[in-house]
Amino acid sequence: MRAMYLCVLGCASLTYAATPPKATPPVAQVWMDLATYSGSMMPVGLGGMGGLLGGMFGGGKGGNVFGNTQTGQVGRWMDVTLSTRKNPNLQDGIQKVPAASQLAPSLSLLSPQEGKPVPATEDDDEAAPDPEFQRPKGKILLYWGCGSEVRKGQPHVLDMVTASMAEFAKVFQSRRATTRGAHSTLGRPIWPNKSDSRMISDGASLQGEHEFSGDGVPDGFKFSLDAQHDLMPGIDLKQRDEGQAVVFNWQAMPQARAWFMASMSMKNQDEMVFWSSSELPDTGFGLLDYQPNTAIDRWLKEKVLLPASSTECKAPKEAVGQGMLRIIAYGDELNLAYPPRPKDPKVVWNPQWAAKIRLKSMATSMMGMPAMQHAPDGEKSEKPKSPNAVDLLKGIFGM
């Protein structure tokens, strides 16, 4: 386990690094991130906070641009990155896709024209970069766990002006094991891009054979995706008032390996409230992203994540208030390579190609603001008249 570190809002994250296997890096590598977003959109007018909170509560650029698997913009998205060690300056590539994708016969992958090239010695399965720490103002109240009543010992309270780093770490402990997925850098062609930015339609499927080619990419780089690793459906998150608690429920999803929920709301101008569905204290900042299967299974045992069979969670009104809530369904991460790893551990493994496919479905919903309740299927809803969520967020972060 790596040492804890502080993330965007001061949360200490626990990351895990696996022991490197006895193997040479694959000649070619592809990363495919699949994401489905539903629910409310990010309020407009956040200015400089867009980059800080856009990935937390939705938003992003219009159209199909690379990176939409992270922005939260309502829709179905795929980001693809291709690299080959035989050609560090690869400018373009081709991805043949199944007819069911409605994008057949192929996608055109192009290298970005800006950014720093990745060193040839860099580990392509390293942990994803950590967000920078920015000290906000006011107080933080942290609640956790599903249930109708506030549990004994809650909330944890943190005065962000006077708190030490140790106090930040205690309140903002956040688990995270996210590794690199699709990314944009020189010499690694991506999709979508300026040349090919077609949208993925509602009825499209990525099931079937995918094949990659390019200058320096080994022949025979192809694999098939099954239904378990197709784009996940949207989450139809609903909520109802149950007196002292808010009840959240959603439909079952066969592709879900686990679930997690987290909210952020305002108690007043100077106090922000965080709640998550975890049975252990966790703000959720690190968990609301792709996570590897081994970490998901570990956190299921610790009851940090909700089981795949879950369809409901209650939260005390005091813990969720008026604000924003996100829910994530983790898909099954698929890691493929050819040739397969030798059974004899003494034999060095020399894969010709490797592929990592990550899946998630997420939804964002407004809580306690009738004018901003969740709108299914990406329908826009009215902005709140009171309280002004944008002004409150700006106030708590001193903007």
Coordinates of C-alpha atoms in Angstrom, one line a residue:
M1 CA 0.0 0.0 0.0
R2 CA 1.3 3.4 -0.9
A3 CA 1.3 6.3 1.6
M4 CA -1.8 8.4 1.8
Y5 CA -1.9 11.6 -0.2
L6 CA -4.2 14.6 -0.4
C7 CA -6.6 15.0 -3.4
V8 CA -8.6 17.9 -4.7
L9 CA -10.5 18.9 -1.6
G10 CA -7.9 17.7 0.9
C11 CA -8.9 14.0 0.9
A12 CA -6.2 11.5 1.7
S13 CA -6.4 8.6 -0.8
L14 CA -5.2 5.1 -0.3
T15 CA -3.7 3.6 -3.5
Y16 CA -2.4 0.1 -4.1
A17 CA 0.4 -1.1 -6.4
A18 CA 0.7 -4.6 -7.6
T19 CA 4.1 -6.4 -7.7
P20 CA 5.3 -6.2 -11.4
P21 CA 5.1 -9.6 -13.1
K22 CA 8.1 -11.3 -14.8
A23 CA 7.4 -10.1 -18.3
T24 CA 8.4 -7.6 -21.0
P25 CA 6.1 -4.8 -21.9
P26 CA 3.7 -5.6 -24.8
V27 CA 4.8 -4.4 -28.2
A28 CA 1.4 -2.6 -28.7
Q29 CA -1.2 -1.5 -26.2
V30 CA -4.7 -0.2 -26.4
W31 CA -6.9 1.4 -23.7
M32 CA -10.6 1.6 -24.2
D33 CA -12.7 3.5 -21.6
L34 CA -16.5 3.0 -21.9
A35 CA -18.8 5.3 -19.9
T36 CA -22.6 6.0 -19.7
Y37 CA -23.8 9.1 -17.9
S38 CA -27.4 10.0 -17.1
G39 CA -29.2 12.5 -14.8
S40 CA -28.8 16.2 -14.1
M41 CA -26.1 18.3 -15.7
M42 CA -23.5 20.6 -14.0
P43 CA -24.9 24.0 -13.2
V44 CA -23.6 26.7 -15.5
G45 CA -21.7 29.8 -14.3
L46 CA -19.0 28.0 -12.2
G47 CA -16.2 29.8 -14.1
G48 CA -12.9 28.5 -12.8
M49 CA -14.6 25.8 -10.8
G50 CA -15.5 24.0 -14.0
G51 CA -12.2 22.2 -14.1
L52 CA -12.3 21.4 -10.4
L53 CA -15.9 20.1 -10.2
G54 CA -16.9 19.4 -13.7
G55 CA -15.8 15.7 -13.4
M56 CA -17.6 15.5 -10.0
F57 CA -21.1 16.6 -11.0
G58 CA -21.3 16.5 -14.8
G59 CA -20.7 19.0 -17.6
G60 CA -18.1 19.0 -20.3
K61 CA -17.9 20.1 -23.9
G62 CA -20.7 19.5 -26.4
G63 CA -20.3 16.8 -29.1
N64 CA -18.1 13.7 -29.1
V65 CA -14.7 14.8 -28.0
F66 CA -11.9 12.8 -26.3
G67 CA -12.3 12.8 -22.5
N68 CA -16.1 12.6 -22.3
T69 CA -15.8 9.4 -20.4
Q70 CA -14.6 11.6 -17.5
T71 CA -16.7 14.8 -17.8
G72 CA -20.1 13.5 -16.8
Q73 CA -21.8 14.8 -19.9
V74 CA -25.1 12.9 -20.4
G75 CA -24.6 10.2 -23.1
R76 CA -22.7 7.1 -24.1
W77 CA -19.0 7.5 -24.6
M78 CA -15.9 5.7 -25.7
D79 CA -12.3 6.9 -25.5
V80 CA -9.6 4.9 -27.2
T81 CA -5.8 5.2 -27.1
L82 CA -3.3 3.1 -29.2
S83 CA 0.5 2.9 -28.7
T84 CA 3.3 0.8 -30.0
R85 CA 6.9 0.6 -28.8
K86 CA 8.1 0.0 -32.3
N87 CA 6.9 3.4 -33.3
P88 CA 6.9 6.0 -30.4
N89 CA 5.8 8.7 -32.9
L90 CA 2.8 6.8 -34.3
Q91 CA 0.6 9.4 -36.0
D92 CA -2.5 7.4 -36.9
G93 CA -4.1 4.0 -36.6
I94 CA -7.3 2.1 -37.5
Q95 CA -9.7 0.3 -35.3
K96 CA -12.1 -2.0 -37.1
V97 CA -15.4 -2.2 -35.1
P98 CA -18.4 -4.6 -35.3
A99 CA -21.4 -3.7 -37.4
A100 CA -23.6 -3.4 -34.2
S101 CA -21.5 -0.3 -33.2
Q102 CA -23.2 1.6 -36.0
L103 CA -19.7 3.0 -36.6
A104 CA -18.5 0.2 -38.9
P105 CA -16.4 -0.6 -40.7
S106 CA -13.7 1.3 -38.8
L107 CA -12.7 4.3 -36.6
S108 CA -9.8 6.6 -37.6
L109 CA -7.4 7.1 -34.7
L110 CA -5.1 10.2 -34.8
S111 CA -2.3 11.3 -32.6
P112 CA -2.8 14.6 -30.7
Q113 CA -0.6 17.5 -31.9
E114 CA 0.1 18.8 -28.5
G115 CA 1.3 17.4 -25.2
K116 CA 4.5 15.7 -24.0
P117 CA 5.5 12.3 -25.4
V118 CA 5.5 9.5 -22.9
P119 CA 9.0 8.1 -22.1
A120 CA 9.6 4.6 -23.5
T121 CA 10.5 3.4 -20.1
E122 CA 7.3 4.6 -18.4
D123 CA 5.0 2.0 -16.9
D124 CA 1.8 1.9 -19.0
D125 CA -0.2 0.5 -16.1
E126 CA 0.8 3.0 -13.5
A127 CA -1.6 4.8 -11.1
A128 CA -3.6 7.6 -12.7
P129 CA -2.2 11.1 -11.8
D130 CA -3.6 12.6 -8.6
P131 CA -5.5 15.9 -8.7
E132 CA -3.9 18.9 -7.1
F133 CA -4.8 20.0 -3.5
Q134 CA -6.6 23.3 -3.1
R135 CA -7.4 24.3 0.5
P136 CA -11.1 25.5 0.6
K137 CA -12.7 27.7 3.3
G138 CA -15.4 27.0 5.9
K139 CA -16.3 23.8 7.7
I140 CA -16.8 20.2 6.4
L141 CA -19.3 17.8 7.9
L142 CA -18.8 14.1 7.0
Y143 CA -21.5 11.4 7.2
W144 CA -21.5 7.9 5.9
G145 CA -23.5 4.7 5.6
C146 CA -27.0 3.8 4.3
G147 CA -29.8 4.1 6.9
S148 CA -32.6 6.4 8.1
E149 CA -30.8 7.7 11.2
V150 CA -27.5 9.5 11.8
R151 CA -25.1 7.1 13.4
K152 CA -23.4 7.5 16.7
G153 CA -20.1 9.4 16.3
Q154 CA -21.2 11.3 13.2
P155 CA -20.6 13.7 11.7
H156 CA -16.9 14.2 11.6
V157 CA -16.4 18.0 11.6
L158 CA -13.4 19.8 10.1
D159 CA -12.6 23.5 10.2
M160 CA -10.8 23.9 6.9
V161 CA -9.1 27.2 7.9
T162 CA -7.3 25.9 11.0
A163 CA -7.1 22.2 10.3
S164 CA -3.8 20.5 10.1
M165 CA -2.8 18.1 7.3
A166 CA -3.4 15.2 9.7
E167 CA -6.9 16.4 10.4
F168 CA -7.6 16.7 6.7
A169 CA -6.4 13.2 6.3
K170 CA -8.7 11.8 9.0
V171 CA -11.8 13.4 7.6
F172 CA -11.1 13.2 3.9
Q173 CA -9.8 9.6 3.8
S174 CA -10.7 8.4 0.3
R175 CA -9.9 5.1 -1.2
R176 CA -8.6 5.0 -4.8
A177 CA -6.9 2.4 -7.0
T178 CA -7.5 3.9 -10.4
T179 CA -4.8 3.1 -13.0
R180 CA -4.2 4.6 -16.4
G181 CA -6.9 4.3 -19.0
A182 CA -7.4 6.0 -22.3
H183 CA -5.3 9.2 -22.4
S184 CA -4.2 11.8 -24.9
T185 CA -0.5 12.4 -25.6
L186 CA 1.9 12.7 -28.6
G187 CA 2.6 9.6 -30.5
R188 CA -0.5 7.7 -29.3
P189 CA -3.4 8.0 -31.7
I190 CA -6.8 8.5 -30.1
W191 CA -10.5 8.3 -30.9
P192 CA -12.6 10.5 -31.0
N193 CA -10.7 13.2 -32.7
K194 CA -11.2 16.2 -35.1
S195 CA -11.2 13.8 -38.1
D196 CA -13.6 11.3 -36.7
S197 CA -16.0 12.5 -34.0
R198 CA -19.1 10.5 -34.7
M199 CA -21.5 10.0 -31.8
I200 CA -22.4 6.6 -30.3
S201 CA -26.1 6.2 -30.8
D202 CA -28.5 4.9 -28.1
G203 CA -29.0 1.6 -29.9
A204 CA -25.4 0.9 -30.6
S205 CA -23.5 -2.1 -29.2
L206 CA -19.7 -2.7 -29.1
Q207 CA -20.1 -6.5 -28.9
G208 CA -18.1 -8.3 -31.5
E209 CA -14.6 -8.2 -32.9
H210 CA -12.3 -5.2 -32.6
E211 CA -9.0 -5.1 -34.6
F212 CA -6.2 -2.5 -34.5
S213 CA -3.6 -1.7 -37.1
G214 CA -0.9 1.0 -37.7
D215 CA 2.8 1.5 -38.5
G216 CA 4.6 -0.6 -35.9
V217 CA 1.4 -2.4 -34.6
P218 CA 1.8 -6.2 -34.7
D219 CA -0.4 -8.1 -37.1
G220 CA -3.3 -10.0 -35.5
F221 CA -4.1 -7.4 -32.8
K222 CA -7.7 -8.3 -32.4
F223 CA -10.2 -9.4 -29.7
S224 CA -13.9 -9.7 -29.2
L225 CA -16.1 -8.0 -26.6
D226 CA -19.1 -9.9 -25.1
A227 CA -22.3 -8.6 -23.5
Q228 CA -20.6 -8.3 -20.1
H229 CA -18.1 -5.8 -21.5
D230 CA -20.4 -3.8 -23.7
L231 CA -21.5 -0.2 -23.0
M232 CA -23.5 -0.2 -19.8
P233 CA -27.1 1.1 -19.6
G234 CA -27.9 4.4 -17.9
I235 CA -29.0 4.5 -14.3
D236 CA -32.6 5.6 -13.7
L237 CA -32.0 7.0 -10.2
K238 CA -35.1 7.9 -8.3
Q239 CA -35.6 9.5 -4.8
R240 CA -38.5 9.9 -2.4
D241 CA -39.0 11.6 0.9
E242 CA -39.5 9.3 3.8
G243 CA -39.8 11.9 6.6
Q244 CA -36.4 11.9 8.3
A245 CA -34.7 10.2 5.4
V246 CA -34.3 10.3 1.7
V247 CA -34.7 6.9 -0.1
F248 CA -32.7 6.4 -3.3
N249 CA -33.5 3.5 -5.6
W250 CA -32.5 2.3 -9.0
Q251 CA -32.9 -0.6 -11.4
A252 CA -30.8 -3.8 -11.2
M253 CA -27.9 -4.0 -13.7
P254 CA -26.5 -7.3 -14.7
Q255 CA -23.1 -5.7 -15.7
A256 CA -22.6 -4.1 -12.3
R257 CA -19.9 -5.5 -10.2
A258 CA -20.6 -3.1 -7.3
W259 CA -22.3 0.3 -6.5
F260 CA -21.3 3.4 -4.7
M261 CA -23.0 6.7 -3.9
A262 CA -21.7 10.0 -2.6
S263 CA -23.3 13.5 -2.1
M264 CA -22.2 17.0 -1.5
S265 CA -24.5 19.7 -0.1
M266 CA -24.6 23.0 1.7
K267 CA -25.8 23.4 5.3
N268 CA -25.3 27.2 5.1
Q269 CA -22.9 29.6 3.5
D270 CA -19.9 28.3 5.4
E271 CA -20.6 24.6 5.9
M272 CA -20.4 21.9 3.4
V273 CA -21.8 18.4 4.0
F274 CA -20.5 15.2 2.5
W275 CA -22.2 11.8 2.7
S276 CA -21.4 8.4 1.1
S277 CA -23.0 5.0 1.1
S278 CA -19.8 3.4 2.5
E279 CA -19.9 1.6 5.9
L280 CA -16.5 3.2 6.6
P281 CA -15.7 6.9 6.5
D282 CA -15.0 7.9 2.9
T283 CA -15.8 11.1 1.0
G284 CA -15.9 9.1 -2.3
F285 CA -13.7 11.5 -4.3
G286 CA -11.4 8.7 -5.2
L287 CA -14.1 6.0 -5.7
L288 CA -16.2 7.9 -8.2
D289 CA -14.1 6.6 -11.1
Y290 CA -13.0 3.4 -12.8
Q291 CA -11.5 0.9 -10.3
P292 CA -9.7 -2.4 -11.0
N293 CA -11.6 -5.6 -10.2
T294 CA -9.2 -6.6 -7.3
A295 CA -9.8 -3.3 -5.5
I296 CA -13.6 -3.5 -6.0
D297 CA -13.7 -7.0 -4.6
R298 CA -11.6 -5.9 -1.6
W299 CA -13.9 -2.9 -0.9
L300 CA -17.0 -5.1 -1.2
K301 CA -15.6 -7.3 1.6
E302 CA -15.0 -4.2 3.7
K303 CA -18.5 -2.9 2.9
V304 CA -17.1 0.3 1.4
L305 CA -19.1 -0.5 -1.8
L306 CA -22.6 -1.8 -2.1
P307 CA -23.2 -5.3 -3.5
A308 CA -24.0 -5.8 -7.2
S309 CA -27.5 -6.9 -6.2
S310 CA -28.3 -3.5 -4.4
T311 CA -31.1 -1.4 -5.7
E312 CA -31.8 0.9 -2.7
C313 CA -30.0 3.1 -0.1
K314 CA -31.4 5.5 2.5
A315 CA -29.7 8.5 3.8
P316 CA -30.7 10.8 6.8
K317 CA -31.9 14.2 5.5
E318 CA -29.3 15.8 7.8
A319 CA -26.6 14.0 5.9
V320 CA -27.7 14.9 2.4
G321 CA -29.5 18.2 2.6
Q322 CA -29.8 20.3 -0.5
G323 CA -27.1 19.5 -3.0
M324 CA -25.9 17.0 -5.6
L325 CA -25.6 13.2 -5.5
R326 CA -23.7 10.8 -7.7
I327 CA -24.0 7.1 -8.1
I328 CA -21.6 4.8 -10.0
A329 CA -22.1 1.2 -11.2
Y330 CA -18.7 -0.4 -11.7
G331 CA -18.3 -2.6 -14.7
D332 CA -16.0 -5.6 -15.0
E333 CA -12.5 -4.4 -16.1
L334 CA -11.2 -6.6 -19.0
N335 CA -7.5 -7.1 -19.5
L336 CA -6.4 -9.1 -22.5
A337 CA -3.0 -10.0 -24.0
Y338 CA -1.5 -12.2 -26.7
P339 CA 0.2 -14.6 -26.4
P340 CA -1.2 -15.7 -23.0
R341 CA 1.0 -15.7 -20.0
P342 CA 3.1 -18.9 -19.8
K343 CA 2.0 -21.4 -17.1
D344 CA 5.6 -21.8 -16.0
P345 CA 6.4 -18.7 -13.9
K346 CA 10.1 -19.1 -14.7
V347 CA 9.5 -18.3 -18.4
V348 CA 9.6 -14.7 -19.3
W349 CA 6.4 -13.5 -20.9
N350 CA 6.8 -11.5 -24.1
P351 CA 3.3 -10.3 -25.1
Q352 CA 2.8 -8.9 -28.6
W353 CA -0.2 -6.8 -27.6
A354 CA -2.3 -6.0 -24.6
A355 CA -5.7 -4.3 -24.2
K356 CA -7.4 -2.8 -21.2
I357 CA -11.2 -2.1 -21.3
R358 CA -12.8 -0.2 -18.4
L359 CA -16.5 0.2 -17.9
K360 CA -18.7 2.4 -15.7
S361 CA -22.2 3.9 -15.6
M362 CA -22.9 7.0 -13.5
A363 CA -25.8 9.3 -12.7
T364 CA -26.0 12.7 -11.1
S365 CA -29.1 13.9 -9.2
M366 CA -30.2 17.0 -7.3
M367 CA -31.4 16.5 -3.7
G368 CA -33.8 18.6 -1.8
M369 CA -34.3 21.0 -4.7
P370 CA -37.7 20.3 -6.3
A371 CA -36.9 22.5 -9.3
M372 CA -33.7 20.5 -10.0
Q373 CA -34.9 16.9 -9.4
H374 CA -33.4 14.1 -11.5
A375 CA -34.5 14.2 -15.1
P376 CA -34.4 10.7 -16.7
D377 CA -32.7 10.0 -20.1
G378 CA -30.8 13.3 -20.0
E379 CA -33.8 15.6 -20.1
K380 CA -33.0 19.1 -18.9
S381 CA -34.6 20.3 -15.8
E382 CA -35.1 23.8 -14.4
K383 CA -32.5 25.6 -12.4
P384 CA -33.2 26.1 -8.7
K385 CA -34.4 29.5 -7.5
S386 CA -33.4 29.0 -3.9
P387 CA -30.8 28.2 -2.8
N388 CA -28.5 29.2 -5.6
A389 CA -26.2 26.2 -5.8
V390 CA -23.6 28.0 -7.9
D391 CA -23.2 30.8 -5.4
L392 CA -23.0 28.4 -2.5
L393 CA -20.3 26.3 -4.1
K394 CA -18.3 29.5 -4.9
G395 CA -18.7 30.6 -1.3
I396 CA -17.5 27.5 0.3
F397 CA -14.4 27.5 -1.9
G398 CA -13.7 31.2 -1.4
M399 CA -14.3 32.1 -5.1

